[in-house]
GROMACS .gro file of C-alpha atoms in nm:
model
  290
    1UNK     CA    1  -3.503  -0.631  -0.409
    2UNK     CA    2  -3.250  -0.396  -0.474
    3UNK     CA    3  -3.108  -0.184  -0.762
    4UNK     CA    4  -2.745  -0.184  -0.640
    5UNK     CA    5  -2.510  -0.434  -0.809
    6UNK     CA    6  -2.408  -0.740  -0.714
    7UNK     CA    7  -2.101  -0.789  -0.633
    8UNK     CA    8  -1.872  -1.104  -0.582
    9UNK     CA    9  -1.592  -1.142  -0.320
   10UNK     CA   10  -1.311  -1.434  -0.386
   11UNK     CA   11  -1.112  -1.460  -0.073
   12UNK     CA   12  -1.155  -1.380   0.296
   13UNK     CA   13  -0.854  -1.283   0.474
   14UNK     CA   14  -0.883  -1.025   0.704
   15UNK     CA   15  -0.920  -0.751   0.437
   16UNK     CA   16  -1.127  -0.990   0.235
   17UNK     CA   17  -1.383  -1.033   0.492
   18UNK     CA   18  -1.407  -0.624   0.533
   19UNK     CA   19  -1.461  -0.579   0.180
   20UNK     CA   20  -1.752  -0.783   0.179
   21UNK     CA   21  -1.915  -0.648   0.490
   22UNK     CA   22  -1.880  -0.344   0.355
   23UNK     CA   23  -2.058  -0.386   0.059
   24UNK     CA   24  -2.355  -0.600   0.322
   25UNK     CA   25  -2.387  -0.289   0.507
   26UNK     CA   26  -2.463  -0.089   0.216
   27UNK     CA   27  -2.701  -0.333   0.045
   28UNK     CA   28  -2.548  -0.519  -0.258
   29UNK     CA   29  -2.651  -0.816  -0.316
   30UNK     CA   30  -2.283  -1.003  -0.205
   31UNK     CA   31  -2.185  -1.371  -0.265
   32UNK     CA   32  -1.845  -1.493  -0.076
   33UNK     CA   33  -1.574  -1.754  -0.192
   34UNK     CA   34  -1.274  -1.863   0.045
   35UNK     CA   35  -1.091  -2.171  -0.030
   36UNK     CA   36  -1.131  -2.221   0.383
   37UNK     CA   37  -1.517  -2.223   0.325
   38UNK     CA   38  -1.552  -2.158   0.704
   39UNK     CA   39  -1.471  -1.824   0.668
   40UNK     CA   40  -1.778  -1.727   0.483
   41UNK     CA   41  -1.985  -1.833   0.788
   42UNK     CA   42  -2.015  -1.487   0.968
   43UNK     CA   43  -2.079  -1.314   0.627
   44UNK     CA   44  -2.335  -1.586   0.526
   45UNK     CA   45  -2.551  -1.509   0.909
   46UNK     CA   46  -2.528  -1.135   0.782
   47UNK     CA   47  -2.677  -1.216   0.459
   48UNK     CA   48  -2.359  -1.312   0.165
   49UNK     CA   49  -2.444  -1.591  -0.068
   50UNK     CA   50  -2.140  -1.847  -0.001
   51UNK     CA   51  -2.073  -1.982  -0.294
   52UNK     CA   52  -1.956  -2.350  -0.336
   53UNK     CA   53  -1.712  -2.312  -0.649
   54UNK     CA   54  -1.496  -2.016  -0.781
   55UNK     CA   55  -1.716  -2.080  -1.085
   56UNK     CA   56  -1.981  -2.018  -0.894
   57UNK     CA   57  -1.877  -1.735  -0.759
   58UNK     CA   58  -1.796  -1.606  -1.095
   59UNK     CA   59  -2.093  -1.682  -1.248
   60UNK     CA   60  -2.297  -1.508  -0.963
   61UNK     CA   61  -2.228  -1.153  -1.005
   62UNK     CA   62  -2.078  -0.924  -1.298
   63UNK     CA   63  -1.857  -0.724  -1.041
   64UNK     CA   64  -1.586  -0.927  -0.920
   65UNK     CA   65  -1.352  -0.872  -0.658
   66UNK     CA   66  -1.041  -1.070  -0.568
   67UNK     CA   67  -0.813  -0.966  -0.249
   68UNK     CA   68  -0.619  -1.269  -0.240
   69UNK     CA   69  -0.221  -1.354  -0.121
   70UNK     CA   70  -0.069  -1.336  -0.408
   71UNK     CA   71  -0.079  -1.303  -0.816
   72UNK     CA   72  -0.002  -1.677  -0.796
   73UNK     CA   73  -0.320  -1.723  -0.601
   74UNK     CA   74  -0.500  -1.523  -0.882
   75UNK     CA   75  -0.333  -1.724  -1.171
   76UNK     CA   76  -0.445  -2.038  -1.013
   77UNK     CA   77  -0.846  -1.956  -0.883
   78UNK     CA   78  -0.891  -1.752  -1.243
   79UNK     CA   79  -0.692  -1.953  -1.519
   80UNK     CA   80  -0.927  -2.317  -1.441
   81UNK     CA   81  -1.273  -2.112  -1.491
   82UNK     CA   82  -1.159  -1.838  -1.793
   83UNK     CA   83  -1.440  -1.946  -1.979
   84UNK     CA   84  -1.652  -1.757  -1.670
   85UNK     CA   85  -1.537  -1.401  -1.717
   86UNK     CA   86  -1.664  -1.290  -2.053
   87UNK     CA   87  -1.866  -0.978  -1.967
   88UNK     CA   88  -1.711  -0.905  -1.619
   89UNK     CA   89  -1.575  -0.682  -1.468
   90UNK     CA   90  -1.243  -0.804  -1.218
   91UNK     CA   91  -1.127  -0.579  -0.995
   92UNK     CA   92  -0.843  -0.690  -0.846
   93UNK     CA   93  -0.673  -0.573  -0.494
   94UNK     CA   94  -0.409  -0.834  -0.425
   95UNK     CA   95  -0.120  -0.648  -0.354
   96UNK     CA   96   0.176  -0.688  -0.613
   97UNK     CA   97   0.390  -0.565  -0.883
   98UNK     CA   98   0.357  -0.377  -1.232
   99UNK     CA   99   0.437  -0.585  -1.431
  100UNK     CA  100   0.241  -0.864  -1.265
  101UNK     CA  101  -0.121  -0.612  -1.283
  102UNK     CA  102  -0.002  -0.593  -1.659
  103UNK     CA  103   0.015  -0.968  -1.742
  104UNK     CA  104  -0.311  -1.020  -1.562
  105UNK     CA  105  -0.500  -0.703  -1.698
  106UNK     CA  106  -0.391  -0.837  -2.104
  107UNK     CA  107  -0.485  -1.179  -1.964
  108UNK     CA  108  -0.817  -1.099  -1.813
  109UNK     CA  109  -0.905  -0.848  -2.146
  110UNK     CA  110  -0.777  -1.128  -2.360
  111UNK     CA  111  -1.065  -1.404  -2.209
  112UNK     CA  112  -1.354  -1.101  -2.287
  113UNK     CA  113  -1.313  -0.925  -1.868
  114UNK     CA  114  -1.301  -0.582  -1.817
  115UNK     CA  115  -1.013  -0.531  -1.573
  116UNK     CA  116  -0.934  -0.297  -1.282
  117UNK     CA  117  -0.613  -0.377  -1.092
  118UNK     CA  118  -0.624  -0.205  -0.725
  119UNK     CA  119  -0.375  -0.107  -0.452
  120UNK     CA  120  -0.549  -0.073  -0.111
  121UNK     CA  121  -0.423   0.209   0.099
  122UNK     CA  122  -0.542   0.109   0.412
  123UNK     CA  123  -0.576  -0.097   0.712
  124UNK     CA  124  -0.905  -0.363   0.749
  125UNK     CA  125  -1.078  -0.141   0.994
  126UNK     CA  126  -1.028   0.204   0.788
  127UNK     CA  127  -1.265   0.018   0.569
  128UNK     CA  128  -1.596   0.193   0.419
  129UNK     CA  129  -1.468   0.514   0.664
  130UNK     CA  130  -1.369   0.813   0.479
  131UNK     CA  131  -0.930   0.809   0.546
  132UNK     CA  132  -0.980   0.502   0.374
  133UNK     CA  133  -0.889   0.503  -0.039
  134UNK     CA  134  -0.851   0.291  -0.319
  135UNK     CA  135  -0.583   0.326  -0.595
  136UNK     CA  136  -0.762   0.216  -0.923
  137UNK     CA  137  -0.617   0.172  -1.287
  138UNK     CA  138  -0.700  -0.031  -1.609
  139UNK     CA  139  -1.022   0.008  -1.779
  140UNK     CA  140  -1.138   0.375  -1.746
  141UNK     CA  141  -1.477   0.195  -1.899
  142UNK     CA  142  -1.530  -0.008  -1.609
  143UNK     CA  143  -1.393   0.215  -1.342
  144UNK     CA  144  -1.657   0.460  -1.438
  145UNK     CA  145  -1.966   0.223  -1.440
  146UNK     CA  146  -1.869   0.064  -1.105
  147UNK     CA  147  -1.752   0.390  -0.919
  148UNK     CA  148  -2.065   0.437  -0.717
  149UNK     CA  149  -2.014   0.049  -0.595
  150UNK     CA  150  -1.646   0.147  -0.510
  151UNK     CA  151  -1.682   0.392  -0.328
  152UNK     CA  152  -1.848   0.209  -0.080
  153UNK     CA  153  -1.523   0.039  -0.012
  154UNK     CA  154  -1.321   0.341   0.011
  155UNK     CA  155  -1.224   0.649  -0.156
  156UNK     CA  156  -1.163   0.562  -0.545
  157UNK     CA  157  -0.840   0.751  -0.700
  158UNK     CA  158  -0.816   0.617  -1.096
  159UNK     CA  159  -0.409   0.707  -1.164
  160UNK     CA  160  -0.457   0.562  -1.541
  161UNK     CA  161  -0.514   0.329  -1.781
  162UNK     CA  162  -0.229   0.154  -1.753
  163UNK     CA  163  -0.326  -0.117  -1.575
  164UNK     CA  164   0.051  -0.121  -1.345
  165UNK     CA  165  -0.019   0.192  -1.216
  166UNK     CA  166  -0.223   0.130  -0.934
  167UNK     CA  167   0.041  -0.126  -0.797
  168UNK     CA  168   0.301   0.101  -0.901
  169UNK     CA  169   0.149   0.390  -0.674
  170UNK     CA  170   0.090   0.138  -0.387
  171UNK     CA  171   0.467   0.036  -0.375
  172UNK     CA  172   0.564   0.399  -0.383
  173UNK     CA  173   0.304   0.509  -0.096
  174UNK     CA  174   0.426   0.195   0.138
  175UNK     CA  175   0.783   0.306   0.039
  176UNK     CA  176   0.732   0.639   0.228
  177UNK     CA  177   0.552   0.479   0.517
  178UNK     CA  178   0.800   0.174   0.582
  179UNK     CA  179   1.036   0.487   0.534
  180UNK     CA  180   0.889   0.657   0.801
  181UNK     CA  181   0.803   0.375   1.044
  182UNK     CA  182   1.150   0.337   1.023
  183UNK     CA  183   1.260   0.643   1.115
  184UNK     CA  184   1.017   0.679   1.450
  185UNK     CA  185   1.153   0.297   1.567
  186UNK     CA  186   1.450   0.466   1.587
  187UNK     CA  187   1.336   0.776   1.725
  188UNK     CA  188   1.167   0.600   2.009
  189UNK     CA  189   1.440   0.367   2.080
  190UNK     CA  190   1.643   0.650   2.104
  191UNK     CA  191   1.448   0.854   2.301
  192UNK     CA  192   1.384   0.516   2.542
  193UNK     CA  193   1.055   0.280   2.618
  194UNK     CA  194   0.991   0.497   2.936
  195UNK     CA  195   0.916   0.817   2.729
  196UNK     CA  196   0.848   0.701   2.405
  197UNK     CA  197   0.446   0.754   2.433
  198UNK     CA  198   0.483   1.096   2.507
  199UNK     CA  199   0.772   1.169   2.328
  200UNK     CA  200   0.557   1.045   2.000
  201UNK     CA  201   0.240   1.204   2.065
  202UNK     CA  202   0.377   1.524   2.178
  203UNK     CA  203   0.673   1.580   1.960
  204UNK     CA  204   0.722   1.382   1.689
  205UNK     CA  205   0.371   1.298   1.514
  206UNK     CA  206   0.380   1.721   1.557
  207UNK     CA  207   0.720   1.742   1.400
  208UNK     CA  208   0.661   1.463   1.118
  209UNK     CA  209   0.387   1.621   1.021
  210UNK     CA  210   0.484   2.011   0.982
  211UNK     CA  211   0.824   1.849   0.796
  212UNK     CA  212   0.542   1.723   0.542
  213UNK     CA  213   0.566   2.041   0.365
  214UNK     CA  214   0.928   1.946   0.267
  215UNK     CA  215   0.765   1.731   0.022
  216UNK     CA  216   0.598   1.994  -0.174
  217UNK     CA  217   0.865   2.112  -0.420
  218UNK     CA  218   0.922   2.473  -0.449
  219UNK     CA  219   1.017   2.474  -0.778
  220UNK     CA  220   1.009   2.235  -1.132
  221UNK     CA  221   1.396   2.181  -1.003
  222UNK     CA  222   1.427   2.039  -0.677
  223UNK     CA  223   1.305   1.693  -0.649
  224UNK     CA  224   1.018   1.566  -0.398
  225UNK     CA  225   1.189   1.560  -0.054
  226UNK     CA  226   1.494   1.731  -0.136
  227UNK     CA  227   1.576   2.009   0.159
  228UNK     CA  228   1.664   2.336   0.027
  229UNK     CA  229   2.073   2.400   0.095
  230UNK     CA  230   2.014   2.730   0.199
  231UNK     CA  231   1.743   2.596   0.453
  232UNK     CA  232   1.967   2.351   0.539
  233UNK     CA  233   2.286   2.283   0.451
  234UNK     CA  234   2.450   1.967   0.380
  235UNK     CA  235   2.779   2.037   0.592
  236UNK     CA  236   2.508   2.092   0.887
  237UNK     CA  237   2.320   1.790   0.799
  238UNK     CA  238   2.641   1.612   0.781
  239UNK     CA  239   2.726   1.693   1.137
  240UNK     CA  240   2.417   1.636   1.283
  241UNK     CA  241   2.398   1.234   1.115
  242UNK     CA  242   2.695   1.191   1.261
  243UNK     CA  243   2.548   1.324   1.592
  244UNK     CA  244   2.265   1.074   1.585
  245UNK     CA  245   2.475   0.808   1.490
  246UNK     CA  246   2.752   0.864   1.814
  247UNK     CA  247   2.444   0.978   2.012
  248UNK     CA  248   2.281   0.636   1.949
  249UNK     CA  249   2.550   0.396   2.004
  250UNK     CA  250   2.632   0.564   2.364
  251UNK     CA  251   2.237   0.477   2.430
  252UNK     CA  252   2.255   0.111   2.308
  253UNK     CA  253   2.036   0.178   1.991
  254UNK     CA  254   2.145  -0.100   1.779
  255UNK     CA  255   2.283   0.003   1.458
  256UNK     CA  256   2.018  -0.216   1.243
  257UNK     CA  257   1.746   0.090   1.354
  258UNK     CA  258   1.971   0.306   1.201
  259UNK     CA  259   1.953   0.175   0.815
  260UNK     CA  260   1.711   0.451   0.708
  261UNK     CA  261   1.964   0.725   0.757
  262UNK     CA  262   2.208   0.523   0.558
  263UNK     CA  263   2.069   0.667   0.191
  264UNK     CA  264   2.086   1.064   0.339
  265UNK     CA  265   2.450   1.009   0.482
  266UNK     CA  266   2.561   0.860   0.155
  267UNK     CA  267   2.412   1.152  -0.064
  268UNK     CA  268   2.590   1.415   0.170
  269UNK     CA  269   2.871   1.219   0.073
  270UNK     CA  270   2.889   1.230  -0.273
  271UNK     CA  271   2.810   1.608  -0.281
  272UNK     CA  272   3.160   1.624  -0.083
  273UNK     CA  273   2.981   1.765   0.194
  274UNK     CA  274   2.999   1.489   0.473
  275UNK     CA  275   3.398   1.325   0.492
  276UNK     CA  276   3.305   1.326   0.853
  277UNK     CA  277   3.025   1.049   0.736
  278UNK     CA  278   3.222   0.801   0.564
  279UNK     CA  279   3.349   0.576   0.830
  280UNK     CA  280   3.051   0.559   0.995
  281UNK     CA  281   2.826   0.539   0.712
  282UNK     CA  282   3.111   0.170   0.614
  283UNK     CA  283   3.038   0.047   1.008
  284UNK     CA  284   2.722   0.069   0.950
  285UNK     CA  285   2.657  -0.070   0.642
  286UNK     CA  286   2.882  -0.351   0.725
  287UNK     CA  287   2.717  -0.441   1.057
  288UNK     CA  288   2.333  -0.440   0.876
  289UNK     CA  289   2.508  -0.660   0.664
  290UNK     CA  290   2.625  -0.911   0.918
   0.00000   0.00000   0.00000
């Protein structure tokens, strides 16, 4: 016996399947659906309840959680059994847009559910580990009863009521990091495969990070990752994209690693700052097209 919740996991993809062991390792009671039923075997010998329907699964625990593929994937496991989720609360971390969370937040609230839509900012195995959290927004009711069982998933960060938000924070945080990852491909492929281990551990990780601060605006006028002129001024910026660009067609980069620096060039540009940008930044653009 236990006096921690129950708590219902519908599907068991990778992130799925860490959800639930995380909430087995803490002690809620935990019952599994997968429309691959297999994939409830490992969490079953650990202890999950595999349940044979979605209803089922609905019916077995007022906490539910869906991480499935896709909002379509929600529509169709949640509009067959509406009559189920009177009373419940469905937290919902399949990743998608706005205006999708809002349609299925009215829905859900409209068939008697309390809903929380969720953005998951991390990787399976950050799971339950404290770098690990949870963008939450929706019903501030729910979000408050159910924080102590959230937090065993991750961190919990509510951004608002409005139940897009959480989505709408997600796509802006993976924005950034796609944003970056793009930026260190080309880094390393610059830099070439036989020093591009300790060229990122060494140097760049170092120099991402202390370039963070850039982000924090030093005043209500300059926008979030806007360099300071006098810092850094655009005709010198101009110069050196143009550097990078020349320097990384004489090492064979190939000018699809170089669409990232494509928005910076063409703001340089339009402050009249970068004519020595134009041409390149039309090559470019035209062989990323291709």
């Amino acid at each position: 016996m236990t006096d921690k919740p129950s708590v219902t996991i519908i599907g068991l993809g990778s992130m799925g399947q860490a959800l639930a062991n995380a909430y087995l390792e803490a002690g809620h009671p935990t019952t599994v659906w997968n429309r691959t039923a297999a994939k409830a075997d490992a969490l079953v010998a650990r202890g999950a309840t595999r349940a044979a329907t979605v209803s089922d699964a609905l019916w077995a625990s007022d906490l539910v959680v869906l991480c499935v593929l896709d909002y379509a994937a929600v529509d169709g496991l949640l509009a067959p059994n509406a009559d189920m989720l009177r009373g419940r609360v469905l937290v919902n971390l399949t990743n998608g847009q706005p205006e999708q969370a809002r349609r299925t937040g009215e829905w859900a609230t409209a068939q008697g559910a309390e809903y929380l839509d969720g953005g998951i900012m991390a990787i399976p195995s950050m799971i339950g580990t404290p770098e690990a959290f949870i963008l939450y927004s929706g019903s501030q009711t729910a979000f408050d009863r159910y924080q102590a069982a959230l937090e065993v998933l991750a961190v919990p960060n509510f951004v608002g009521t409005d139940a897009g938000l959480a989505a709408l924070n997600d796509l802006a945080l993976l924005s950034g990091m796609y944003g970056t990852i793009a930026g260190a491909r080309h880094a390393t492929a610059l830099i070439g495969p036989e020093r591009a281990a300790e060229f990122t551990t060494s140097l760049l990780i170092p120099w991402l990070q202390a370039m963070a601060n850039v982000l924090a605006p030093s005043s209500t006028e300059r926008e979030a990752g806007d360099i300071p002129s006098e810092e850094s001024p655009l005709d010198m910026q101009a110069i050196a994209l143009a550097n990078i660009v020349e320097a990384s067609r004489s090492e064979g980069v190939g000018e699809d690693l170089l669409a990232h620096l494509l928005t910076p060039m063409r703001d340089i540009i339009a402050a009249g700052e970068g004519d020595v940008l134009t041409d390149l930044v039309d090559a470019i653009g035209k062989e990323i097209r291709s």
